[in-house]
Amino acid sequence: MSLKDKIDGTKLPVHVAVIMDGNGRWAKKKGNQRIFGHKNGVKAVRDTVEAAGEIGVKYLTLYAFSTENWNRPKQEVDALMSLLVSTINSESNTLMENNVRLKSIGDIAGLPKKVQQNLSEIIQKTEKNTGLTLILALNYSARWEILNAIKNIVIDSKTKDIEVNNISNDFFEKYLNTVEIPDPDLLIRTSGEYRISNFLIWQIAYTELFFTDVLWPDFNKEEFFKAIISYQKRERRFGKTSEQIKNI
Ligand code: FPP
């Protein structure tokens, strides 16, 4: 029985988020430059998108570039930006063929113009696709997103009637980048690091976490299916007792 066959189609996570980590270490182990690891990470991206689509996951969010990643050597940042543009362009037809809708979260206005242009073109092109929604987190950090939400609420409060008592979870979430995207059910982080690294802090309040030692360029469909199987063995209680959950 293959790993894929072990997946229960009735208990799928709707939204899977991934912290793709370990490209640099993977390259170093092979005696290569860090960017060699990023280039090889693209295949793992492709595999993960395909695997998510195959089993019927509805949303897949990939942490591709964090606000903090600008602090890396300029050569690496430039290479990552070029890789993003070339990957977005080269995968454009595959996304259309597979009915994938592309979205982005993060401070997109802070990205190089070329990245912004390519991204917005393919987002528009895939807008009406109804299969998997692939969300790229680019120039993203959760603290930036939360502060940005607060700033926009303050701005709106000058022209709209915003009652303090009406600031609920639902209200606040409308100001986040992830508006209309359900919270992740499962978050995967590769490379044996046990951190969240400023990713979707608000949204992962009740998300199941899965950590693997596999370095991102070695991540593939089988590794993705292992994470799904682990997720399906867990009991999600959302603060309730086990008995309450079983009696639903
Ligand atoms: C983390 O590994 C990886 C990144 C910061 C970049 C991820 C980018 C890609 C996989 C390429 C393109 C992606 C898309 C979505 C088109 P690291 O460099 O932090 O590795 P290390 O921890 O071993 O140094």
Coordinates of N, CA and C and ligand atoms in Angstrom, one line a residue:
M1 N 0.9 -1.2 0.0 CA 0.0 0.0 0.0 C 0.9 1.3 0.0
S2 N 0.7 2.1 -1.0 CA 1.5 3.3 -1.0 C 1.1 4.3 0.1
L3 N 2.0 5.3 0.3 CA 1.6 6.3 1.4 C 0.3 7.0 1.0
K4 N 0.2 7.3 -0.3 CA -1.0 8.1 -0.8 C -2.3 7.3 -0.5
D5 N -2.2 6.0 -0.7 CA -3.4 5.2 -0.4 C -3.8 5.2 1.0
K6 N -2.8 5.5 1.9 CA -3.2 5.5 3.4 C -3.9 6.8 3.8
I7 N -4.0 7.7 2.9 CA -4.6 9.0 3.3 C -6.2 8.9 3.2
D8 N -6.8 9.3 4.3 CA -8.3 9.3 4.4 C -8.8 10.6 3.7
G9 N -9.4 10.4 2.6 CA -10.0 11.5 1.8 C -11.0 12.3 2.5
T10 N -11.6 11.8 3.6 CA -12.7 12.5 4.3 C -12.1 13.3 5.4
K11 N -10.8 13.2 5.7 CA -10.2 13.9 6.8 C -9.0 14.8 6.4
L12 N -9.2 15.4 5.2 CA -8.0 16.2 4.7 C -7.9 17.5 5.3
P13 N -6.7 18.0 5.5 CA -6.6 19.4 5.9 C -7.0 20.3 4.7
V14 N -7.8 21.4 5.0 CA -8.2 22.2 3.9 C -7.0 23.1 3.5
H15 N -6.3 23.6 4.5 CA -5.2 24.5 4.2 C -3.9 24.0 4.8
V16 N -2.8 23.8 4.0 CA -1.5 23.4 4.5 C -0.5 24.6 4.2
A17 N 0.2 24.9 5.3 CA 1.2 26.0 5.1 C 2.6 25.3 5.3
V18 N 3.6 25.8 4.6 CA 4.9 25.2 4.6 C 6.0 26.2 4.8
I19 N 6.9 26.0 5.8 CA 8.1 26.8 6.0 C 9.2 25.9 5.3
M20 N 9.6 26.4 4.1 CA 10.6 25.6 3.3 C 12.0 26.0 3.8
D21 N 12.6 25.1 4.5 CA 13.9 25.5 5.1 C 15.0 24.4 4.8
G22 N 16.2 24.9 4.8 CA 17.3 23.9 4.6 C 18.0 24.0 3.3
N23 N 17.6 24.9 2.4 CA 18.3 25.0 1.1 C 19.8 25.2 1.2
G24 N 20.1 26.2 2.0 CA 21.6 26.5 2.2 C 22.4 25.3 2.7
R25 N 21.9 24.7 3.7 CA 22.6 23.5 4.3 C 22.7 22.4 3.3
W26 N 21.7 22.2 2.5 CA 21.7 21.1 1.5 C 22.8 21.4 0.5
A27 N 22.9 22.6 0.0 CA 23.9 23.0 -1.0 C 25.3 22.8 -0.4
K28 N 25.5 23.3 0.9 CA 26.8 23.2 1.5 C 27.2 21.8 1.7
K29 N 26.3 20.9 2.0 CA 26.6 19.5 2.2 C 27.2 18.9 0.9
K30 N 26.7 19.5 -0.2 CA 27.2 19.0 -1.6 C 28.3 19.9 -2.1
G31 N 28.9 20.7 -1.2 CA 30.0 21.6 -1.6 C 29.7 22.7 -2.6
N32 N 28.4 23.1 -2.5 CA 28.0 24.1 -3.5 C 27.6 25.4 -2.8
Q33 N 27.3 26.5 -3.6 CA 26.8 27.8 -3.1 C 25.4 27.6 -2.7
R34 N 25.0 28.5 -1.7 CA 23.6 28.4 -1.2 C 22.5 28.5 -2.3
I35 N 22.8 29.3 -3.3 CA 21.8 29.5 -4.4 C 21.5 28.2 -5.1
F36 N 22.5 27.3 -5.1 CA 22.3 26.0 -5.7 C 21.2 25.2 -5.0
G37 N 21.2 25.4 -3.7 CA 20.1 24.8 -2.9 C 18.7 25.4 -3.2
H38 N 18.7 26.7 -3.4 CA 17.4 27.4 -3.7 C 16.9 26.9 -5.1
K39 N 17.8 26.8 -6.0 CA 17.4 26.3 -7.4 C 16.9 24.9 -7.3
N40 N 17.5 24.0 -6.5 CA 17.0 22.7 -6.3 C 15.7 22.6 -5.5
G41 N 15.5 23.7 -4.7 CA 14.2 23.8 -3.9 C 13.0 24.0 -4.8
V42 N 13.2 24.4 -6.0 CA 12.1 24.7 -6.9 C 11.4 23.3 -7.3
K43 N 12.2 22.3 -7.4 CA 11.6 21.0 -7.7 C 10.7 20.5 -6.5
A44 N 11.2 20.8 -5.3 CA 10.3 20.4 -4.1 C 9.1 21.2 -4.1
V45 N 9.1 22.5 -4.6 CA 7.9 23.3 -4.6 C 6.9 22.7 -5.6
R46 N 7.5 22.3 -6.8 CA 6.6 21.7 -7.8 C 5.9 20.4 -7.3
D47 N 6.8 19.5 -6.6 CA 6.3 18.3 -6.1 C 5.2 18.5 -5.0
T48 N 5.4 19.5 -4.2 CA 4.5 19.8 -3.1 C 3.1 20.3 -3.7
V49 N 3.2 21.2 -4.7 CA 2.0 21.7 -5.3 C 1.2 20.6 -5.9
E50 N 1.9 19.7 -6.6 CA 1.3 18.6 -7.3 C 0.6 17.7 -6.3
A51 N 1.4 17.3 -5.2 CA 0.9 16.4 -4.2 C -0.4 17.0 -3.5
A52 N -0.3 18.3 -3.2 CA -1.5 18.9 -2.6 C -2.7 18.8 -3.5
G53 N -2.5 19.2 -4.8 CA -3.6 19.1 -5.8 C -4.1 17.7 -5.9
E54 N -3.2 16.7 -6.0 CA -3.6 15.3 -6.2 C -4.6 14.8 -5.1
I55 N -4.3 15.2 -3.9 CA -5.2 14.6 -2.8 C -6.4 15.5 -2.5
G56 N -6.4 16.7 -3.0 CA -7.5 17.6 -2.9 C -7.4 18.6 -1.7
V57 N -6.2 19.0 -1.4 CA -6.0 20.1 -0.4 C -6.5 21.4 -1.2
K58 N -7.2 22.3 -0.5 CA -7.7 23.4 -1.2 C -6.8 24.6 -1.2
Y59 N -6.0 24.8 -0.1 CA -5.1 26.0 0.0 C -3.7 25.5 0.4
L60 N -2.7 26.0 -0.3 CA -1.3 25.7 0.1 C -0.5 27.0 0.2
T61 N 0.0 27.3 1.4 CA 0.8 28.5 1.5 C 2.3 28.2 1.7
L62 N 3.1 28.8 0.9 CA 4.5 28.6 0.9 C 5.3 29.8 1.3
Y63 N 6.1 29.7 2.4 CA 6.9 30.9 2.9 C 8.1 31.0 2.0
A64 N 8.1 31.8 1.0 CA 9.1 31.9 0.0 C 10.2 32.9 0.3
F65 N 9.8 34.0 0.9 CA 10.7 35.1 1.3 C 10.2 35.9 2.4
S66 N 10.9 36.0 3.5 CA 10.5 36.7 4.7 C 11.0 38.1 4.7
T67 N 10.4 39.0 5.4 CA 10.8 40.4 5.6 C 12.3 40.4 6.0
E68 N 12.6 39.4 6.9 CA 14.0 39.3 7.4 C 15.0 38.8 6.4
N69 N 14.5 38.1 5.4 CA 15.5 37.6 4.4 C 16.3 38.7 3.6
W70 N 15.8 39.9 3.7 CA 16.6 41.0 3.0 C 17.9 41.2 3.7
N71 N 18.1 40.7 4.9 CA 19.4 40.8 5.6 C 20.4 39.8 5.1
R72 N 20.1 39.0 4.2 CA 21.1 38.0 3.6 C 22.0 38.8 2.7
P73 N 23.1 38.1 2.3 CA 24.1 38.8 1.4 C 23.3 39.2 0.1
K74 N 23.7 40.4 -0.5 CA 22.9 40.9 -1.6 C 22.9 39.9 -2.8
Q75 N 24.0 39.2 -3.0 CA 24.1 38.3 -4.1 C 23.0 37.2 -3.9
E76 N 22.8 36.7 -2.7 CA 21.8 35.7 -2.5 C 20.4 36.3 -2.7
V77 N 20.1 37.5 -2.2 CA 18.8 38.1 -2.3 C 18.5 38.3 -3.8
D78 N 19.5 38.8 -4.6 CA 19.3 39.0 -6.0 C 19.0 37.7 -6.7
A79 N 19.7 36.7 -6.4 CA 19.6 35.4 -7.0 C 18.2 34.8 -6.7
L80 N 17.7 35.0 -5.4 CA 16.4 34.5 -5.0 C 15.3 35.2 -5.8
M81 N 15.5 36.6 -6.0 CA 14.5 37.3 -6.7 C 14.4 36.9 -8.2
S82 N 15.6 36.6 -8.8 CA 15.6 36.2 -10.2 C 15.0 34.8 -10.3
L83 N 15.2 34.0 -9.3 CA 14.7 32.6 -9.3 C 13.1 32.7 -9.2
L84 N 12.6 33.6 -8.4 CA 11.2 33.8 -8.3 C 10.6 34.2 -9.6
V85 N 11.2 35.2 -10.2 CA 10.7 35.6 -11.5 C 10.7 34.5 -12.5
S86 N 11.8 33.8 -12.6 CA 11.9 32.7 -13.6 C 11.0 31.6 -13.3
T87 N 10.8 31.3 -12.0 CA 9.9 30.1 -11.7 C 8.5 30.5 -12.0
I88 N 8.1 31.8 -11.6 CA 6.7 32.2 -11.8 C 6.4 32.1 -13.3
N89 N 7.4 32.6 -14.1 CA 7.1 32.6 -15.6 C 7.1 31.1 -16.1
S90 N 8.1 30.3 -15.7 CA 8.1 29.0 -16.3 C 7.0 28.1 -15.9
E91 N 6.4 28.4 -14.7 CA 5.3 27.5 -14.2 C 3.9 28.0 -14.6
S92 N 3.9 29.2 -15.2 CA 2.6 29.8 -15.5 C 1.6 28.9 -16.2
N93 N 2.1 28.2 -17.3 CA 1.2 27.3 -18.1 C 0.8 26.1 -17.3
T94 N 1.7 25.6 -16.5 CA 1.4 24.4 -15.6 C 0.3 24.8 -14.7
L95 N 0.4 26.0 -14.1 CA -0.7 26.4 -13.1 C -2.0 26.4 -13.8
M96 N -2.0 27.0 -15.1 CA -3.3 27.1 -15.8 C -3.8 25.7 -16.1
E97 N -2.9 24.8 -16.6 CA -3.3 23.4 -17.0 C -3.9 22.7 -15.8
N98 N -3.4 23.0 -14.6 CA -3.8 22.2 -13.4 C -4.9 23.0 -12.6
N99 N -5.4 24.1 -13.2 CA -6.5 24.8 -12.6 C -6.1 25.4 -11.2
V100 N -4.8 25.8 -11.1 CA -4.3 26.3 -9.8 C -4.5 27.9 -9.8
R101 N -5.0 28.4 -8.8 CA -5.1 29.8 -8.6 C -4.0 30.3 -7.8
L102 N -3.3 31.3 -8.3 CA -2.1 31.9 -7.5 C -2.5 33.1 -6.8
K103 N -2.1 33.2 -5.5 CA -2.3 34.4 -4.7 C -1.0 34.7 -4.0
S104 N -0.9 35.9 -3.4 CA 0.3 36.2 -2.6 C -0.1 36.9 -1.3
I105 N 0.7 36.8 -0.3 CA 0.6 37.6 0.9 C 1.9 38.2 1.2
G106 N 1.9 39.3 1.9 CA 3.1 40.0 2.2 C 3.2 41.4 1.7
D107 N 4.3 42.1 2.0 CA 4.4 43.5 1.5 C 4.9 43.5 0.1
I108 N 4.0 43.2 -0.8 CA 4.3 43.0 -2.3 C 4.9 44.3 -2.9
A109 N 4.4 45.5 -2.4 CA 5.0 46.8 -2.9 C 6.4 47.0 -2.6
G110 N 7.0 46.2 -1.7 CA 8.4 46.3 -1.3 C 9.3 45.4 -2.1
L111 N 8.7 44.6 -3.1 CA 9.5 43.7 -3.9 C 10.0 44.4 -5.1
P112 N 11.0 44.0 -5.8 CA 11.5 44.6 -7.0 C 10.3 44.7 -8.0
K113 N 10.3 45.7 -8.8 CA 9.2 46.0 -9.8 C 9.0 44.7 -10.7
K114 N 10.1 44.1 -11.1 CA 10.0 43.0 -12.1 C 9.2 41.8 -11.4
V115 N 9.5 41.6 -10.1 CA 8.8 40.5 -9.4 C 7.3 40.9 -9.3
Q116 N 7.0 42.2 -8.9 CA 5.6 42.6 -8.8 C 4.9 42.4 -10.1
Q117 N 5.5 42.8 -11.2 CA 4.8 42.7 -12.5 C 4.5 41.3 -12.9
N118 N 5.5 40.4 -12.8 CA 5.3 39.0 -13.1 C 4.2 38.4 -12.2
L119 N 4.3 38.7 -11.0 CA 3.4 38.1 -10.0 C 1.9 38.6 -10.3
S120 N 1.8 39.9 -10.5 CA 0.4 40.4 -10.7 C -0.2 39.8 -12.0
E121 N 0.7 39.6 -13.1 CA 0.2 39.1 -14.3 C -0.4 37.7 -14.1
I122 N 0.4 36.8 -13.4 CA 0.0 35.4 -13.3 C -1.2 35.3 -12.3
I123 N -1.2 36.2 -11.3 CA -2.3 36.2 -10.4 C -3.6 36.5 -11.1
Q124 N -3.5 37.5 -12.0 CA -4.7 37.8 -12.8 C -5.1 36.7 -13.8
K125 N -4.1 36.1 -14.4 CA -4.3 35.0 -15.4 C -5.0 33.8 -14.7
T126 N -4.6 33.5 -13.5 CA -5.1 32.3 -12.8 C -6.3 32.6 -11.9
E127 N -6.8 33.8 -11.9 CA -7.8 34.3 -10.9 C -9.1 33.4 -10.9
K128 N -9.5 33.0 -12.1 CA -10.8 32.2 -12.2 C -10.6 30.7 -12.0
N129 N -9.3 30.3 -11.8 CA -9.1 28.8 -11.6 C -9.8 28.4 -10.3
T130 N -10.3 27.2 -10.3 CA -11.1 26.7 -9.2 C -10.5 25.6 -8.4
G131 N -9.3 25.1 -8.8 CA -8.7 24.0 -8.1 C -8.0 24.5 -6.9
L132 N -6.7 24.0 -6.7 CA -5.9 24.4 -5.5 C -5.6 25.9 -5.6
T133 N -5.7 26.6 -4.4 CA -5.2 28.0 -4.3 C -3.8 27.9 -3.7
L134 N -2.8 28.4 -4.5 CA -1.4 28.4 -4.1 C -1.1 29.8 -3.6
I135 N -0.7 30.0 -2.4 CA -0.4 31.3 -1.8 C 1.1 31.4 -1.6
L136 N 1.7 32.4 -2.2 CA 3.1 32.6 -2.0 C 3.3 33.7 -0.9
A137 N 4.0 33.4 0.2 CA 4.3 34.5 1.1 C 5.6 35.1 0.7
L138 N 5.5 36.4 0.3 CA 6.7 37.1 -0.3 C 6.9 38.4 0.5
N139 N 8.1 38.6 0.9 CA 8.3 39.8 1.7 C 7.3 39.9 2.9
Y140 N 7.1 38.7 3.4 CA 6.1 38.5 4.5 C 6.7 38.4 5.8
S141 N 6.0 38.9 6.8 CA 6.3 38.6 8.2 C 5.0 38.8 9.0
A142 N 4.7 37.9 9.9 CA 3.4 38.0 10.6 C 3.3 39.3 11.5
R143 N 4.4 39.7 12.0 CA 4.3 41.0 12.8 C 4.1 42.2 11.9
W144 N 4.7 42.1 10.7 CA 4.3 43.2 9.8 C 2.8 43.2 9.4
E145 N 2.3 42.0 9.2 CA 0.9 41.8 8.8 C 0.0 42.3 9.9
I146 N 0.3 42.0 11.1 CA -0.5 42.4 12.3 C -0.5 43.9 12.5
L147 N 0.7 44.5 12.4 CA 0.9 45.9 12.6 C 0.1 46.6 11.4
N148 N 0.3 46.1 10.2 CA -0.4 46.7 9.1 C -1.9 46.7 9.3
A149 N -2.4 45.6 9.8 CA -3.9 45.5 10.1 C -4.3 46.6 11.1
I150 N -3.5 46.8 12.1 CA -3.8 47.8 13.2 C -3.8 49.2 12.6
K151 N -2.8 49.4 11.8 CA -2.7 50.8 11.1 C -3.9 51.0 10.3
N152 N -4.3 50.0 9.5 CA -5.5 50.2 8.6 C -6.8 50.4 9.4
I153 N -6.9 49.7 10.6 CA -8.1 49.9 11.4 C -8.1 51.3 11.9
V154 N -6.9 51.8 12.3 CA -6.9 53.2 12.8 C -7.3 54.2 11.7
I155 N -6.7 54.0 10.5 CA -7.1 54.8 9.4 C -8.6 54.8 9.1
D156 N -9.1 53.6 9.1 CA -10.6 53.5 8.8 C -11.4 54.1 9.9
S157 N -10.9 54.1 11.1 CA -11.7 54.6 12.3 C -11.9 56.1 12.1
K158 N -11.1 56.8 11.3 CA -11.3 58.2 11.1 C -12.5 58.5 10.2
T159 N -12.8 57.6 9.3 CA -14.0 57.9 8.4 C -15.1 57.0 8.7
K160 N -14.9 55.8 9.4 CA -16.0 54.9 9.6 C -16.3 54.8 11.1
D161 N -17.5 54.4 11.4 CA -17.9 54.2 12.8 C -17.4 52.9 13.3
I162 N -16.2 52.8 13.9 CA -15.8 51.5 14.4 C -15.9 51.5 16.0
E163 N -16.8 50.7 16.5 CA -17.0 50.5 17.9 C -15.9 49.6 18.5
V164 N -15.3 50.0 19.6 CA -14.2 49.2 20.2 C -14.8 47.8 20.5
N165 N -16.0 47.8 21.0 CA -16.6 46.5 21.4 C -16.9 45.6 20.2
N166 N -16.9 46.1 19.0 CA -17.1 45.3 17.8 C -15.8 44.8 17.2
I167 N -14.7 45.1 17.8 CA -13.4 44.6 17.3 C -13.3 43.1 17.7
S168 N -13.8 42.2 16.9 CA -13.8 40.8 17.2 C -12.8 40.1 16.4
N169 N -12.6 38.8 16.6 CA -11.7 38.0 15.7 C -12.1 38.2 14.2
D170 N -13.4 38.1 13.9 CA -13.9 38.2 12.6 C -13.6 39.5 12.0
F171 N -13.8 40.6 12.8 CA -13.5 41.9 12.3 C -12.0 42.1 12.0
F172 N -11.2 41.7 12.9 CA -9.7 41.8 12.8 C -9.2 41.1 11.5
E173 N -9.7 39.9 11.4 CA -9.2 39.0 10.3 C -9.5 39.7 8.9
K174 N -10.5 40.5 8.8 CA -10.8 41.2 7.5 C -9.6 42.1 7.1
Y175 N -8.8 42.5 8.1 CA -7.7 43.4 7.8 C -6.4 42.7 7.6
L176 N -6.4 41.4 7.7 CA -5.2 40.6 7.5 C -5.0 40.2 6.0
N177 N -3.8 39.9 5.6 CA -3.6 39.6 4.2 C -4.4 38.3 3.8
T178 N -4.7 37.5 4.8 CA -5.3 36.2 4.5 C -6.8 36.2 4.5
V179 N -7.4 37.4 4.4 CA -8.8 37.5 4.4 C -9.4 36.6 3.3
E180 N -10.4 35.9 3.7 CA -11.1 34.9 2.8 C -10.3 33.6 2.6
I181 N -9.1 33.5 3.3 CA -8.4 32.2 3.3 C -8.6 31.6 4.7
P182 N -9.0 30.3 4.7 CA -9.2 29.7 6.1 C -7.8 29.5 6.8
D183 N -7.8 29.5 8.1 CA -6.6 29.3 8.8 C -6.0 27.9 8.5
P184 N -4.6 27.8 8.5 CA -4.0 26.5 8.1 C -4.5 25.5 9.1
D185 N -4.7 24.3 8.6 CA -5.0 23.1 9.5 C -3.7 22.5 9.9
L186 N -2.7 22.5 9.0 CA -1.4 21.9 9.2 C -0.3 22.8 8.7
L187 N 0.7 22.9 9.6 CA 2.0 23.7 9.2 C 3.1 22.7 9.2
I188 N 3.8 22.7 8.1 CA 5.0 21.8 7.9 C 6.3 22.7 8.0
R189 N 7.3 22.3 8.7 CA 8.6 22.9 8.6 C 9.7 21.9 8.4
T190 N 10.5 22.1 7.4 CA 11.5 21.2 7.1 C 12.8 21.6 7.8
S191 N 13.8 20.7 7.7 CA 15.2 20.9 8.1 C 15.5 20.8 9.6
G192 N 14.6 20.2 10.3 CA 14.9 20.0 11.7 C 15.0 21.2 12.6
E193 N 14.4 22.3 12.2 CA 14.3 23.5 13.0 C 12.9 23.6 13.6
Y194 N 12.8 23.9 14.9 CA 11.5 23.9 15.6 C 11.2 25.4 15.9
R195 N 10.9 26.1 14.9 CA 10.6 27.6 15.0 C 9.4 27.9 14.1
I196 N 8.8 29.1 14.4 CA 7.7 29.6 13.5 C 8.3 30.7 12.6
S197 N 9.3 31.3 13.1 CA 10.0 32.4 12.3 C 9.1 33.4 11.7
N198 N 8.2 34.0 12.5 CA 7.4 35.1 12.1 C 6.4 34.8 10.9
F199 N 5.9 33.5 10.9 CA 5.0 33.1 9.8 C 3.6 32.9 10.4
L200 N 2.6 33.6 9.8 CA 1.2 33.4 10.1 C 0.9 33.3 11.6
I201 N 1.5 34.1 12.4 CA 1.3 33.9 13.9 C -0.1 34.0 14.3
W202 N -0.9 34.9 13.8 CA -2.3 35.0 14.1 C -3.1 33.7 13.7
Q203 N -2.8 33.3 12.5 CA -3.6 32.3 11.8 C -3.3 30.9 12.3
I204 N -2.2 30.6 13.0 CA -1.8 29.2 13.4 C -2.2 28.9 14.8
A205 N -3.1 29.7 15.4 CA -3.4 29.5 16.8 C -3.8 28.1 17.1
Y206 N -4.6 27.4 16.2 CA -5.0 26.0 16.4 C -4.5 25.1 15.3
T207 N -3.4 25.5 14.7 CA -2.9 24.7 13.6 C -2.1 23.5 14.1
E208 N -2.1 22.3 13.5 CA -1.3 21.2 13.9 C 0.1 21.4 13.3
L209 N 1.2 21.2 14.1 CA 2.5 21.4 13.6 C 3.2 20.1 13.2
F210 N 3.9 20.1 12.1 CA 4.7 18.9 11.7 C 6.1 19.3 11.3
F211 N 7.1 18.8 12.1 CA 8.5 19.1 11.8 C 9.2 17.9 11.2
T212 N 10.0 18.1 10.2 CA 10.8 17.0 9.7 C 12.2 17.4 9.5
D213 N 13.1 16.4 9.6 CA 14.6 16.7 9.4 C 14.9 16.9 8.0
V214 N 14.1 16.4 7.1 CA 14.4 16.5 5.6 C 14.7 17.9 5.2
L215 N 15.7 18.2 4.5 CA 16.1 19.5 4.0 C 15.2 19.8 2.8
W216 N 14.8 21.1 2.6 CA 13.7 21.4 1.6 C 14.0 20.8 0.2
P217 N 15.2 20.9 -0.4 CA 15.4 20.3 -1.7 C 15.1 18.8 -1.8
D218 N 15.2 18.1 -0.7 CA 14.9 16.7 -0.7 C 13.4 16.4 -0.4
F219 N 12.6 17.4 -0.1 CA 11.2 17.2 0.2 C 10.5 16.8 -1.1
N220 N 9.6 15.9 -1.0 CA 8.9 15.5 -2.2 C 7.5 15.0 -1.8
K221 N 6.8 14.4 -2.8 CA 5.4 14.0 -2.6 C 5.3 13.0 -1.4
E222 N 6.2 12.1 -1.3 CA 6.1 11.1 -0.2 C 6.2 11.8 1.2
E223 N 7.1 12.7 1.3 CA 7.3 13.5 2.5 C 6.0 14.3 2.8
F224 N 5.4 14.8 1.8 CA 4.2 15.6 2.0 C 3.1 14.6 2.5
F225 N 3.0 13.5 1.9 CA 2.0 12.5 2.3 C 2.2 12.0 3.8
K226 N 3.5 11.9 4.2 CA 3.8 11.5 5.6 C 3.2 12.5 6.5
A227 N 3.4 13.8 6.2 CA 2.9 14.9 7.0 C 1.3 14.8 7.1
I228 N 0.7 14.5 6.0 CA -0.8 14.4 6.0 C -1.2 13.3 6.9
I229 N -0.5 12.1 6.8 CA -0.9 11.0 7.5 C -0.7 11.3 9.0
S230 N 0.3 11.9 9.4 CA 0.6 12.3 10.8 C -0.6 13.2 11.3
Y231 N -1.0 14.2 10.4 CA -2.1 15.1 10.8 C -3.4 14.3 11.0
Q232 N -3.6 13.3 10.2 CA -4.9 12.6 10.3 C -5.0 11.7 11.5
K233 N -3.8 11.5 12.2 CA -3.8 10.7 13.4 C -4.1 11.5 14.7
R234 N -4.1 12.8 14.5 CA -4.3 13.7 15.6 C -5.7 14.0 16.0
E235 N -5.9 14.3 17.2 CA -7.3 14.8 17.6 C -7.2 16.3 17.8
R236 N -8.0 17.0 17.1 CA -8.0 18.4 17.2 C -9.2 18.8 18.1
R237 N -8.8 19.4 19.3 CA -9.8 19.6 20.3 C -10.2 21.1 20.4
F238 N -9.5 22.0 19.9 CA -9.8 23.5 19.9 C -10.3 23.9 21.3
G239 N -9.6 23.4 22.3 CA -9.8 23.8 23.7 C -10.9 23.0 24.4
K240 N -11.5 22.0 23.6 CA -12.6 21.2 24.3 C -11.9 19.9 24.8
T241 N -12.7 19.1 25.5 CA -12.2 17.8 26.0 C -12.3 16.7 24.9
S242 N -11.5 15.7 25.0 CA -11.6 14.6 24.1 C -13.0 14.0 24.0
E243 N -13.6 13.9 25.1 CA -15.0 13.3 25.2 C -16.0 14.1 24.4
Q244 N -15.8 15.4 24.5 CA -16.7 16.4 23.8 C -16.6 16.2 22.3
I245 N -15.3 16.1 21.9 CA -15.0 15.9 20.4 C -15.7 14.6 19.9
K246 N -15.5 13.5 20.7 CA -16.0 12.2 20.2 C -17.5 12.2 20.2
N247 N -18.2 13.0 21.0 CA -19.7 12.9 21.0 C -20.3 13.8 20.0
I248 N -19.5 14.5 19.2 CA -20.1 15.4 18.2 C -20.8 14.6 17.1
Ligands
FPP1 C1 15.1 28.6 3.2 O1 16.3 27.9 3.2 C2 14.6 28.9 1.9 C3 14.3 30.2 1.4 C4 14.5 31.4 2.2 C5 13.9 30.4 0.0 C6 12.9 29.4 -0.5 C7 12.8 29.6 -2.0 C8 12.7 28.6 -2.9 C9 12.5 27.2 -2.5 C10 12.8 28.9 -4.3 C11 11.7 29.4 -5.1 C12 10.3 29.3 -4.5 C13 9.2 29.5 -5.2 C14 7.9 29.5 -4.4 C15 9.1 29.8 -6.6 P1 17.6 28.5 3.8 O2 18.3 29.3 2.8 O3 17.2 29.3 5.0 O4 18.4 27.3 4.2 P2 19.4 27.1 5.5 O5 18.6 27.3 6.7 O6 20.0 25.8 5.3 O7 20.5 28.2 5.4

